[in-house]
CSV table of C-alpha atoms in Angstrom, one decimal:
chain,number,residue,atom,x,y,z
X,1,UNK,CA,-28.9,13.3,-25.9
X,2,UNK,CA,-27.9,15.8,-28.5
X,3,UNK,CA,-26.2,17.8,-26.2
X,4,UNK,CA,-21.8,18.3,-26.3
X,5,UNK,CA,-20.4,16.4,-23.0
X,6,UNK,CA,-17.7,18.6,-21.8
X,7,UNK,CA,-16.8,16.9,-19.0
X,8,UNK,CA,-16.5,13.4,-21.1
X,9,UNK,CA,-13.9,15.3,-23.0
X,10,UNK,CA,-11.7,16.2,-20.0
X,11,UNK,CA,-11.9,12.9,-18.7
X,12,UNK,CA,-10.6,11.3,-21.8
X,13,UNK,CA,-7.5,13.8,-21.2
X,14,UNK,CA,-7.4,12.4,-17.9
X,15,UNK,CA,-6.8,9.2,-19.0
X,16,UNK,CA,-4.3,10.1,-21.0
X,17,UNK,CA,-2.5,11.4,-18.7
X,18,UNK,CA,-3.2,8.9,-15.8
X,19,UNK,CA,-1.6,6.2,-18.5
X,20,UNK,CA,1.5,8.5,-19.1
X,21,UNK,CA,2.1,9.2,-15.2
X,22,UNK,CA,2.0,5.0,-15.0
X,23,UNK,CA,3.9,4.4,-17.8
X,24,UNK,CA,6.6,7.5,-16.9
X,25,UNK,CA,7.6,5.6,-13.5
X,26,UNK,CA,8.9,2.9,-15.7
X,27,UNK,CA,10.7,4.7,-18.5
X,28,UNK,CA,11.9,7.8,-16.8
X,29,UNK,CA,13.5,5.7,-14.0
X,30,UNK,CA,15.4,3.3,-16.9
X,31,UNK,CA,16.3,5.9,-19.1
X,32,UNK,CA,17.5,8.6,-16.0
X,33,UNK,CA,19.1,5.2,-13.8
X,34,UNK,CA,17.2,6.4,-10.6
X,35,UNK,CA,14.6,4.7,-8.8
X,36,UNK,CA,13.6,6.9,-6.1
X,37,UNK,CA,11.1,9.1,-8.5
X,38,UNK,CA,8.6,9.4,-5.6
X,39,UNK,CA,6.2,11.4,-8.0
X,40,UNK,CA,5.5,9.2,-10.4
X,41,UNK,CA,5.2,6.2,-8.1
X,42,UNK,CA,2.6,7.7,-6.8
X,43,UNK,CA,0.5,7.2,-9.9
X,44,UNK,CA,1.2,3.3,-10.0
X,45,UNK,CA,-2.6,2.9,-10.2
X,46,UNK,CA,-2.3,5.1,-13.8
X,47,UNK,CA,-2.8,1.9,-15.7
X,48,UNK,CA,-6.0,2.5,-14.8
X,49,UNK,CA,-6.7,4.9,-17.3
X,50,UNK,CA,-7.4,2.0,-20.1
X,51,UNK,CA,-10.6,1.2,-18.1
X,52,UNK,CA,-11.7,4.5,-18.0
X,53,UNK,CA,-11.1,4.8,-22.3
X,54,UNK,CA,-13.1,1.4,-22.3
X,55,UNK,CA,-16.3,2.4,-20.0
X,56,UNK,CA,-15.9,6.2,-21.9
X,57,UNK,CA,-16.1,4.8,-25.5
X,58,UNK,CA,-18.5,2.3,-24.7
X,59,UNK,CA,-20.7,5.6,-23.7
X,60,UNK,CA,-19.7,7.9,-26.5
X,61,UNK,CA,-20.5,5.1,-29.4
X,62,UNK,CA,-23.9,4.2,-27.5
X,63,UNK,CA,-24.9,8.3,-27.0
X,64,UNK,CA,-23.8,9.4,-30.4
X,65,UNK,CA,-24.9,6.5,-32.2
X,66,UNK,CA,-28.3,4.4,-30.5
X,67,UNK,CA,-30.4,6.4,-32.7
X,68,UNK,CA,-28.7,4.7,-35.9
X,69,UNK,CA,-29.1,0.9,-34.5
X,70,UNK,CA,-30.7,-1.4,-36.7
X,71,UNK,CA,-29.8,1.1,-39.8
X,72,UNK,CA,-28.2,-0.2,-42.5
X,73,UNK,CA,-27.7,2.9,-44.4
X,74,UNK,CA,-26.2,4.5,-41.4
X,75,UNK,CA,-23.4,1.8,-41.5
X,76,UNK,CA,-21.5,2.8,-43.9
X,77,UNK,CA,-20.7,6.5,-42.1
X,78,UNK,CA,-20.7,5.0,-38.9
X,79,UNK,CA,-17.4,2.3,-40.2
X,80,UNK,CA,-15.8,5.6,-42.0
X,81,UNK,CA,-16.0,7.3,-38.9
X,82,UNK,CA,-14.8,4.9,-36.6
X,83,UNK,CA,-12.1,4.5,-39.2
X,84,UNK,CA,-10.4,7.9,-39.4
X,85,UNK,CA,-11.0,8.1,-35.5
X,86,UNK,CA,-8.2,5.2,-35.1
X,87,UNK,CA,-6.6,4.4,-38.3
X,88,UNK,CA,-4.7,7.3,-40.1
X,89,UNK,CA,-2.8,8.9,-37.0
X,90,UNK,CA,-1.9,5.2,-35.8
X,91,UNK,CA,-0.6,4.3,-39.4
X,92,UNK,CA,1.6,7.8,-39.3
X,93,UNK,CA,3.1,6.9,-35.5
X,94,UNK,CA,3.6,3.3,-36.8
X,95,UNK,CA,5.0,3.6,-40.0
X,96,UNK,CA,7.6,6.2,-38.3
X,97,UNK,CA,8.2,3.1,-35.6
X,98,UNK,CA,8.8,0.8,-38.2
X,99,UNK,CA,10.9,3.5,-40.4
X,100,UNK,CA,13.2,4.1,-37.5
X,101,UNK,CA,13.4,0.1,-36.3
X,102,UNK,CA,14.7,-0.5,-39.9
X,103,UNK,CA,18.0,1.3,-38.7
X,104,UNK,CA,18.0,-1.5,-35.9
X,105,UNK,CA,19.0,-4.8,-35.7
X,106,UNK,CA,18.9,-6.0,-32.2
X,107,UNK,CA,16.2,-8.2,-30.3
X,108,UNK,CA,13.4,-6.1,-30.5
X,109,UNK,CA,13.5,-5.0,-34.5
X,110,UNK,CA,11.0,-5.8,-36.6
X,111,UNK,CA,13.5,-8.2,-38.4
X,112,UNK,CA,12.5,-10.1,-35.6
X,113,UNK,CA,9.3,-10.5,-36.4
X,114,UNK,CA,7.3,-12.4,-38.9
X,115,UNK,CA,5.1,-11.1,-41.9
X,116,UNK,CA,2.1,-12.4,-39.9
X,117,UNK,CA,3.0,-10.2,-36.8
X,118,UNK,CA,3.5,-7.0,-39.0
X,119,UNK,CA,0.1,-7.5,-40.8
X,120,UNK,CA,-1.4,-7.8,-37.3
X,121,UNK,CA,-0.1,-5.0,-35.5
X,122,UNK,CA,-1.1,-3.2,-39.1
X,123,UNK,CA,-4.4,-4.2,-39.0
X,124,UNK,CA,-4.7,-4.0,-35.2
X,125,UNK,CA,-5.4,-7.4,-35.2
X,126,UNK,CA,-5.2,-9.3,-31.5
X,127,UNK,CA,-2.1,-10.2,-30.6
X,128,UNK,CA,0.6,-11.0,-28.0
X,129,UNK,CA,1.3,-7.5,-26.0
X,130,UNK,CA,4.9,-8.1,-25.7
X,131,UNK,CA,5.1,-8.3,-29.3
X,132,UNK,CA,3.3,-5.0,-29.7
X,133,UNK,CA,5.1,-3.5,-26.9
X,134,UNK,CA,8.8,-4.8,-28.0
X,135,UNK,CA,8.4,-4.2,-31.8
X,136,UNK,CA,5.6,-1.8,-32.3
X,137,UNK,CA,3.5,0.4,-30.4
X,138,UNK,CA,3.1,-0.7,-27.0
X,139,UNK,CA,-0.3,0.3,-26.3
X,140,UNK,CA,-2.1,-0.7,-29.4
X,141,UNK,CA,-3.0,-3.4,-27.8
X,142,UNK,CA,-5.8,-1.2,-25.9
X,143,UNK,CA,-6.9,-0.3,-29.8
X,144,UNK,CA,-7.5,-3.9,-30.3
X,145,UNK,CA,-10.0,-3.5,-28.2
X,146,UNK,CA,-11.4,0.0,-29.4
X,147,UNK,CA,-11.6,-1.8,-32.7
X,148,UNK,CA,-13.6,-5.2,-31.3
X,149,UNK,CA,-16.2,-3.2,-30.0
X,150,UNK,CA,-16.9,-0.9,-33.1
X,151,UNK,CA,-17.1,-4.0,-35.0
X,152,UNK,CA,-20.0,-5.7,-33.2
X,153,UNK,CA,-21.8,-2.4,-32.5
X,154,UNK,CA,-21.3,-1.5,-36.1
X,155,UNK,CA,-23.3,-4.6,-36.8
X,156,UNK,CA,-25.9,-4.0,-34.6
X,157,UNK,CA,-26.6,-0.5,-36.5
X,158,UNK,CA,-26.5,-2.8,-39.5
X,159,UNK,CA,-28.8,-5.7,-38.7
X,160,UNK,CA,-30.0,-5.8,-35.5
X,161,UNK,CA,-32.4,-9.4,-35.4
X,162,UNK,CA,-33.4,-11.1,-32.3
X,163,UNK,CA,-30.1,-13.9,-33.5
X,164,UNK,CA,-28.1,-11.2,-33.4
X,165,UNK,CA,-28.7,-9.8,-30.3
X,166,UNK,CA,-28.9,-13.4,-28.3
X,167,UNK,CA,-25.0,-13.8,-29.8
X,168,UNK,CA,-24.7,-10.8,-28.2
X,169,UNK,CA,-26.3,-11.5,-24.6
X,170,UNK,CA,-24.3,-14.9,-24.8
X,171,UNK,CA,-21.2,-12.7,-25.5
X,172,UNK,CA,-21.7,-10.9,-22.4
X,173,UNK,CA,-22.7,-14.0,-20.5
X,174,UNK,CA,-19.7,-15.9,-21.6
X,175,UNK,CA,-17.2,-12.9,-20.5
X,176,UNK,CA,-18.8,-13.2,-16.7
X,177,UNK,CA,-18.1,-16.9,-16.9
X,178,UNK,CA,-14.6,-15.8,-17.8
X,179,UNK,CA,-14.3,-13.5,-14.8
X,180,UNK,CA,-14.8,-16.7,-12.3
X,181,UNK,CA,-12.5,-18.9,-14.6
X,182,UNK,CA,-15.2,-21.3,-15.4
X,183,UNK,CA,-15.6,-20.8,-19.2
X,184,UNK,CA,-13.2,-23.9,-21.1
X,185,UNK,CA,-11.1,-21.5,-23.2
X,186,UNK,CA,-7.8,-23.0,-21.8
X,187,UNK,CA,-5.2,-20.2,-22.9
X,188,UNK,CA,-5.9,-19.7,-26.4
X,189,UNK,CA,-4.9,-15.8,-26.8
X,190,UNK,CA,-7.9,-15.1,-29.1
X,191,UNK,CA,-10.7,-16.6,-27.0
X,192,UNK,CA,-9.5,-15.1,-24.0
X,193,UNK,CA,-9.2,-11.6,-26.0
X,194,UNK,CA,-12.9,-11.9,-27.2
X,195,UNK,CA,-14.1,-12.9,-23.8
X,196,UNK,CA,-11.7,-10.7,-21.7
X,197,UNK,CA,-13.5,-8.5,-19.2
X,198,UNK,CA,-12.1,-5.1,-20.9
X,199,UNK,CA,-14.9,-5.7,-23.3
X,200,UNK,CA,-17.5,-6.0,-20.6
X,201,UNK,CA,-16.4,-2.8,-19.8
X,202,UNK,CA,-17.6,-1.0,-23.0
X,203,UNK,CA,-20.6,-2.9,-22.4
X,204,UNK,CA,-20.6,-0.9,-19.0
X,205,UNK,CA,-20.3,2.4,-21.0
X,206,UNK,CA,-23.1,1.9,-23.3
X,207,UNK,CA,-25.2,0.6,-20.2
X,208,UNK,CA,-24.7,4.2,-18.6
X,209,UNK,CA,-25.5,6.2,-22.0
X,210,UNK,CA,-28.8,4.1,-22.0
X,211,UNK,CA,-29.6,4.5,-18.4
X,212,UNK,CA,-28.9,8.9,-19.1
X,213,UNK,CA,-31.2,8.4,-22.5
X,214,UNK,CA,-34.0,5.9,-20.5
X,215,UNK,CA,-34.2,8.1,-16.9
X,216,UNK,CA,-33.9,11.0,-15.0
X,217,UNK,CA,-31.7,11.2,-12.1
X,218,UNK,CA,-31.5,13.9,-9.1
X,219,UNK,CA,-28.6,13.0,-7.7
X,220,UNK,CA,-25.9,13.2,-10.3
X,221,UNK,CA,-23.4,15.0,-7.5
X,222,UNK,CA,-24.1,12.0,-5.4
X,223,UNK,CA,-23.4,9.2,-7.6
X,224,UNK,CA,-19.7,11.0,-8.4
X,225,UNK,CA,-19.0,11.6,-4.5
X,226,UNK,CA,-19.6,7.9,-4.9
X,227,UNK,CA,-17.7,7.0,-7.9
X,228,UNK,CA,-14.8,9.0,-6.3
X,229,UNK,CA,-14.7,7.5,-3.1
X,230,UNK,CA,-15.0,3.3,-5.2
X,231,UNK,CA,-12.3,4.2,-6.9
X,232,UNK,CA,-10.1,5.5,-4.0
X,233,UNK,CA,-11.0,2.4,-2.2
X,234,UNK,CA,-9.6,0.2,-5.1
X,235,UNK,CA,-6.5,2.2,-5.1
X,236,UNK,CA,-5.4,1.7,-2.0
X,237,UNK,CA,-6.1,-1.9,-2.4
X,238,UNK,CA,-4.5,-2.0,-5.5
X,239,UNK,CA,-1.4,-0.2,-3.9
X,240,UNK,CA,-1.3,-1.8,0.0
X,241,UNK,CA,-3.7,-5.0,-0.2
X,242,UNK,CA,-5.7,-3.8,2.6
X,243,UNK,CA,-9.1,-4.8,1.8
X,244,UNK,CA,-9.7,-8.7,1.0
X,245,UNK,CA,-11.0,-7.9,-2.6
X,246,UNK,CA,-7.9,-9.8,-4.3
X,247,UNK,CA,-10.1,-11.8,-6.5
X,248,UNK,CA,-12.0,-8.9,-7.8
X,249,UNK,CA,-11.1,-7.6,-11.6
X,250,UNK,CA,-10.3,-4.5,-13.0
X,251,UNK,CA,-13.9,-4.2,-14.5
X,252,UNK,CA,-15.2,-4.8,-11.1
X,253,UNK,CA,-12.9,-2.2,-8.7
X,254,UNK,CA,-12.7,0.6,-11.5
X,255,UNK,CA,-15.0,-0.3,-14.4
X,256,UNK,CA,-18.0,0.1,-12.2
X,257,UNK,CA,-16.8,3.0,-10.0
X,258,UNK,CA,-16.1,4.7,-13.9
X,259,UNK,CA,-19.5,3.9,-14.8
X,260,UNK,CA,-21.1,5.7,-11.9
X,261,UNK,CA,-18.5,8.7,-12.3
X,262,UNK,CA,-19.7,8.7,-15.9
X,263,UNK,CA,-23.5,8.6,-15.5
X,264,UNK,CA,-23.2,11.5,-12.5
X,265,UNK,CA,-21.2,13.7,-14.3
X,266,UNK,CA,-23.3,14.0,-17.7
X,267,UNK,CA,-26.5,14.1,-15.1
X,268,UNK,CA,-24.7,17.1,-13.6
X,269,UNK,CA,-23.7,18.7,-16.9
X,270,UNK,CA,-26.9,18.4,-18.7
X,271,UNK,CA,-29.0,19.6,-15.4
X,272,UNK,CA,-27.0,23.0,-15.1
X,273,UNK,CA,-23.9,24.6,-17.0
X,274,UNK,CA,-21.1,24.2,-16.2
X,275,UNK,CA,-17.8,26.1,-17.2
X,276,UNK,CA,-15.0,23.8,-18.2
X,277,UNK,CA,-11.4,25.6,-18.9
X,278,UNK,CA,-10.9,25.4,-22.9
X,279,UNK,CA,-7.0,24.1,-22.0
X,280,UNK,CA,-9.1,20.6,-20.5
X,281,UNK,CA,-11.0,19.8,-23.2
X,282,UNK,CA,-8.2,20.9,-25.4
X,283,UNK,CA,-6.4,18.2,-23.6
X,284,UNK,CA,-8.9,15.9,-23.8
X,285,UNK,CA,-9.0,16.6,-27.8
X,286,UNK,CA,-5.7,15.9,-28.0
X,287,UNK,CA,-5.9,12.5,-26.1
X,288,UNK,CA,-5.4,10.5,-29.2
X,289,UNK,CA,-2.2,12.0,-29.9
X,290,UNK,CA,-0.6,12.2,-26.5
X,291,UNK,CA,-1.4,8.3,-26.1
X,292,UNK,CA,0.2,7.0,-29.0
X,293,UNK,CA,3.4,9.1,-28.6
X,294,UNK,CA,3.7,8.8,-25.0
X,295,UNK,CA,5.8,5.9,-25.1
X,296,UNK,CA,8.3,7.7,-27.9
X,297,UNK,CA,8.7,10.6,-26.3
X,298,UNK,CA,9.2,9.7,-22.7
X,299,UNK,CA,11.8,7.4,-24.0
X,300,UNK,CA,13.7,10.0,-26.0
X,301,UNK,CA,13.2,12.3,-24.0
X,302,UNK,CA,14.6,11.3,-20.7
X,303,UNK,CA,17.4,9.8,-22.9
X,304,UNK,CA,18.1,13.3,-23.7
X,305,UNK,CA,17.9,14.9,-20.7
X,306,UNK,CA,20.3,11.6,-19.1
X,307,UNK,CA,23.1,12.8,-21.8
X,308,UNK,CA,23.0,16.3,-20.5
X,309,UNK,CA,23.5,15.2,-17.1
X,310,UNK,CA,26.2,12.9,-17.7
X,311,UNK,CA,27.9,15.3,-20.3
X,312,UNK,CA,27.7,18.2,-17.7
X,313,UNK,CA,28.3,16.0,-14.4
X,314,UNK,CA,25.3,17.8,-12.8
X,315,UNK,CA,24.7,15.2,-10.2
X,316,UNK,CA,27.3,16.0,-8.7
X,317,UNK,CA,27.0,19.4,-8.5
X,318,UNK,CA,24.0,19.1,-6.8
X,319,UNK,CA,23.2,17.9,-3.1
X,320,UNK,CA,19.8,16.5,-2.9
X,321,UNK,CA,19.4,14.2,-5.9
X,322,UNK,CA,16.2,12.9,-5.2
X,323,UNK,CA,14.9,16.3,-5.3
X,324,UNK,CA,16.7,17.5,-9.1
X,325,UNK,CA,15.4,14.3,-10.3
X,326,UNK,CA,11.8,14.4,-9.7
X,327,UNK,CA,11.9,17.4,-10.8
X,328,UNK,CA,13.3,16.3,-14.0
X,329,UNK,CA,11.2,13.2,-14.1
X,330,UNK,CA,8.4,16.2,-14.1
X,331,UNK,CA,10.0,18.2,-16.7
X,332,UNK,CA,9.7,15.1,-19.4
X,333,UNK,CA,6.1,14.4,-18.0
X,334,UNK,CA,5.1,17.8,-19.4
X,335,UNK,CA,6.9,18.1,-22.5
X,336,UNK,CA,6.0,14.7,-23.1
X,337,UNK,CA,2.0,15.9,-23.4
X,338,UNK,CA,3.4,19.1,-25.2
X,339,UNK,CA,5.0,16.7,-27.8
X,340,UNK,CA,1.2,14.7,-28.3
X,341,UNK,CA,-0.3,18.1,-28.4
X,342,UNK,CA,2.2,19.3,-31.5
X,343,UNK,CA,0.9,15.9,-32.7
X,344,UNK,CA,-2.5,16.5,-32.6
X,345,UNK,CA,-2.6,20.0,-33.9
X,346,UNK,CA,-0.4,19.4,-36.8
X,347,UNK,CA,-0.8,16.1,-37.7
X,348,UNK,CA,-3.9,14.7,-36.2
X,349,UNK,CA,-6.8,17.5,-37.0
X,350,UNK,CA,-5.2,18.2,-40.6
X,351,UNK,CA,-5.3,14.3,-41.4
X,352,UNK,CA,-8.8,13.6,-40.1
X,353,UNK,CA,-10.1,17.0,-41.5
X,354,UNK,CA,-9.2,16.1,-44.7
X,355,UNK,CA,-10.3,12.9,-45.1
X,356,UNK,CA,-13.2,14.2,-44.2
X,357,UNK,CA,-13.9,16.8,-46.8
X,358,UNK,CA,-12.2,14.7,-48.9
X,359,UNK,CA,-13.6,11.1,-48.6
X,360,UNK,CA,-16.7,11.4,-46.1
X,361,UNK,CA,-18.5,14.7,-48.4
X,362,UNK,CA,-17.9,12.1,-51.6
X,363,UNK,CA,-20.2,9.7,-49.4
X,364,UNK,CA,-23.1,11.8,-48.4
């Protein structure tokens, strides 16, 4: 259990970028007024990256951390951990958000928005995703989330009783009810945030980490050809309709097929080496970084990129436009996860580093 995961590592860059390709088709498109980038439509399904950060975490708290359950002096560093993990860089990307919406006063400025709303999206309190997305940082709504679940984990390392952990199994019990629309929570935006089905998903991660720390599996290959082959499944269904799942959730067509991915792959990597290029996990290091920024700097970005071409009149000049602007679509792609990785190495490592020697040495 003690041993580095790799392969987790890459997958969180993964992720990332599966969120960024999703989230490119969108922006790139608005910002470059052409709707025929066929290379980023083909990762429409790249919303699906949330689930795989939800079923990841959920595996990474329970394997780092199961030892410290029911701990109370392992509490503390467990909160101060979990704190520099999401706090500091988000604050940094937000309070240049808010910096720069000062200089604007249309719709979507945050004079626009109340005190309450600020202190929210500050706090990463649960609230209304178009709010976060029009105002503030679009996918800190995921972090919400992040920040839920380190919360009641952090209380099971700090008192875990037989009350607490029935709250717990009702928790989970009420999210399934939630899945089939049977649990009377009407529309409320906080109830159906603490019983959504993302959360049921970290529960999904910290199931796997249990089932690698409780048994010993053989076919660890297997259960990714598997995982591989769920999730292509739910893709196309996603994309085409084809098979009659319509009712099924997100946890259930990719939080599951994650899960098995998850479980076979650390099966596989603590059974035999395996050599994994430094650039992945670098990536994967730098996930953090490349998903808060994402949204800034495909925006700017492409807005660059759409004053050069108007300035110059390439289109023009050029006789298959489909094919220039793809290719441009994939230009802003990459620099966009150069940008996060300038993020991460100059911003993101020296922050947590030193709050860590700083703060963290003070406490132990």
């Amino acid at each position: 259990m003690n041993k580095k995961l790799n392969l987790l590592q890459v997958y969180r860059g993964i992720a990332a970028l599966m969120v960024i390709l999703h989230h490119g088709n969108g922006i790139v498109s608005r910002e470059l007024h052409q709707n025929d980038l066929y290379l980023l439509q083909v990762f429409h399904f790249g919303w699906i990256g949330v689930d795989f950060f939800f079923v990841l975490s959920g595996f990474i708290i329970f394997y780092i951390h199961q030892s410290d359950i029911g701990k109370p002096d392992k509490f503390t560093p467990f909160v101060f951990k979990r704190f520099i993990r999401v706090y500091p860089l988000y604050w940094s990307i937000l309070g240049i958000k808010i910096l720069v919406s000062l200089f604007n006063t249309g719709q979507d400025s945050i004079y626009q928005r109340s005190a309450d709303e600020i202190i929210k999206a500050i706090l990463l309190v649960p609230q209304d995703r178009s709010i976060l997305e029009s105002s503030f940082i679009g996918v800190s709504w995921t972090l919400s989330y992040e920040v839920f679940f380190y919360c009641i984990f952090g209380f099971l390392i700090f008192k875990n009783t037989k009350i607490y952990q029935a709250i717990i199994f009702a928790w989970i019990i009420g999210i399934i009810f939630n899945i089939f629309n049977i649990l009377p929570i009407g529309k409320s935006y906080l109830p159906n945030f603490i019983f959504s089905p993302h959360n049921l998903e970290f529960v999904l991660g910290c199931l796997a980490a249990y089932t690698i720390y409780k048994y010993q599996f053989k076919f660890g290959a297997s259960l990714i050809y598997a995982s591989i082959f769920l999730l292509m499944i739910s893709v196309i269904n996603t994309k085409y309709g084809e098979f009659n799942v319509s009712g099924i959730s997100s946890l259930v067509a990719y939080g599951i097929p994650f899960t098995l991915l998850i479980i076979g792959s650390v099966h596989l990597e603590v059974s035999k080496a395996i050599n994994v290029s430094p650039i992945l996990i670098y990536l994967g290091n730098a996930s953090y970084s490349i998903y808060l920024t994402h949204g800034f700097f495909l925006s700017n970005i492409s807005k660059i990129f759409n004053k050069l071409i108007e300035k110059f009149n390439i289109l023009h000049l050029i006789q298959n436009h489909t094919i220039y602007c793809n290719a441009i679509a994939s230009i802003i792609i990459i620099l966009t996860v150069l940008m996060g990785c300038v993020v991460h190495s100059y911003i993101e490592k020296p922050l947590i580093g030193n709050l860590r020697k700083k703060v963290f040495a003070k406490m132990t």
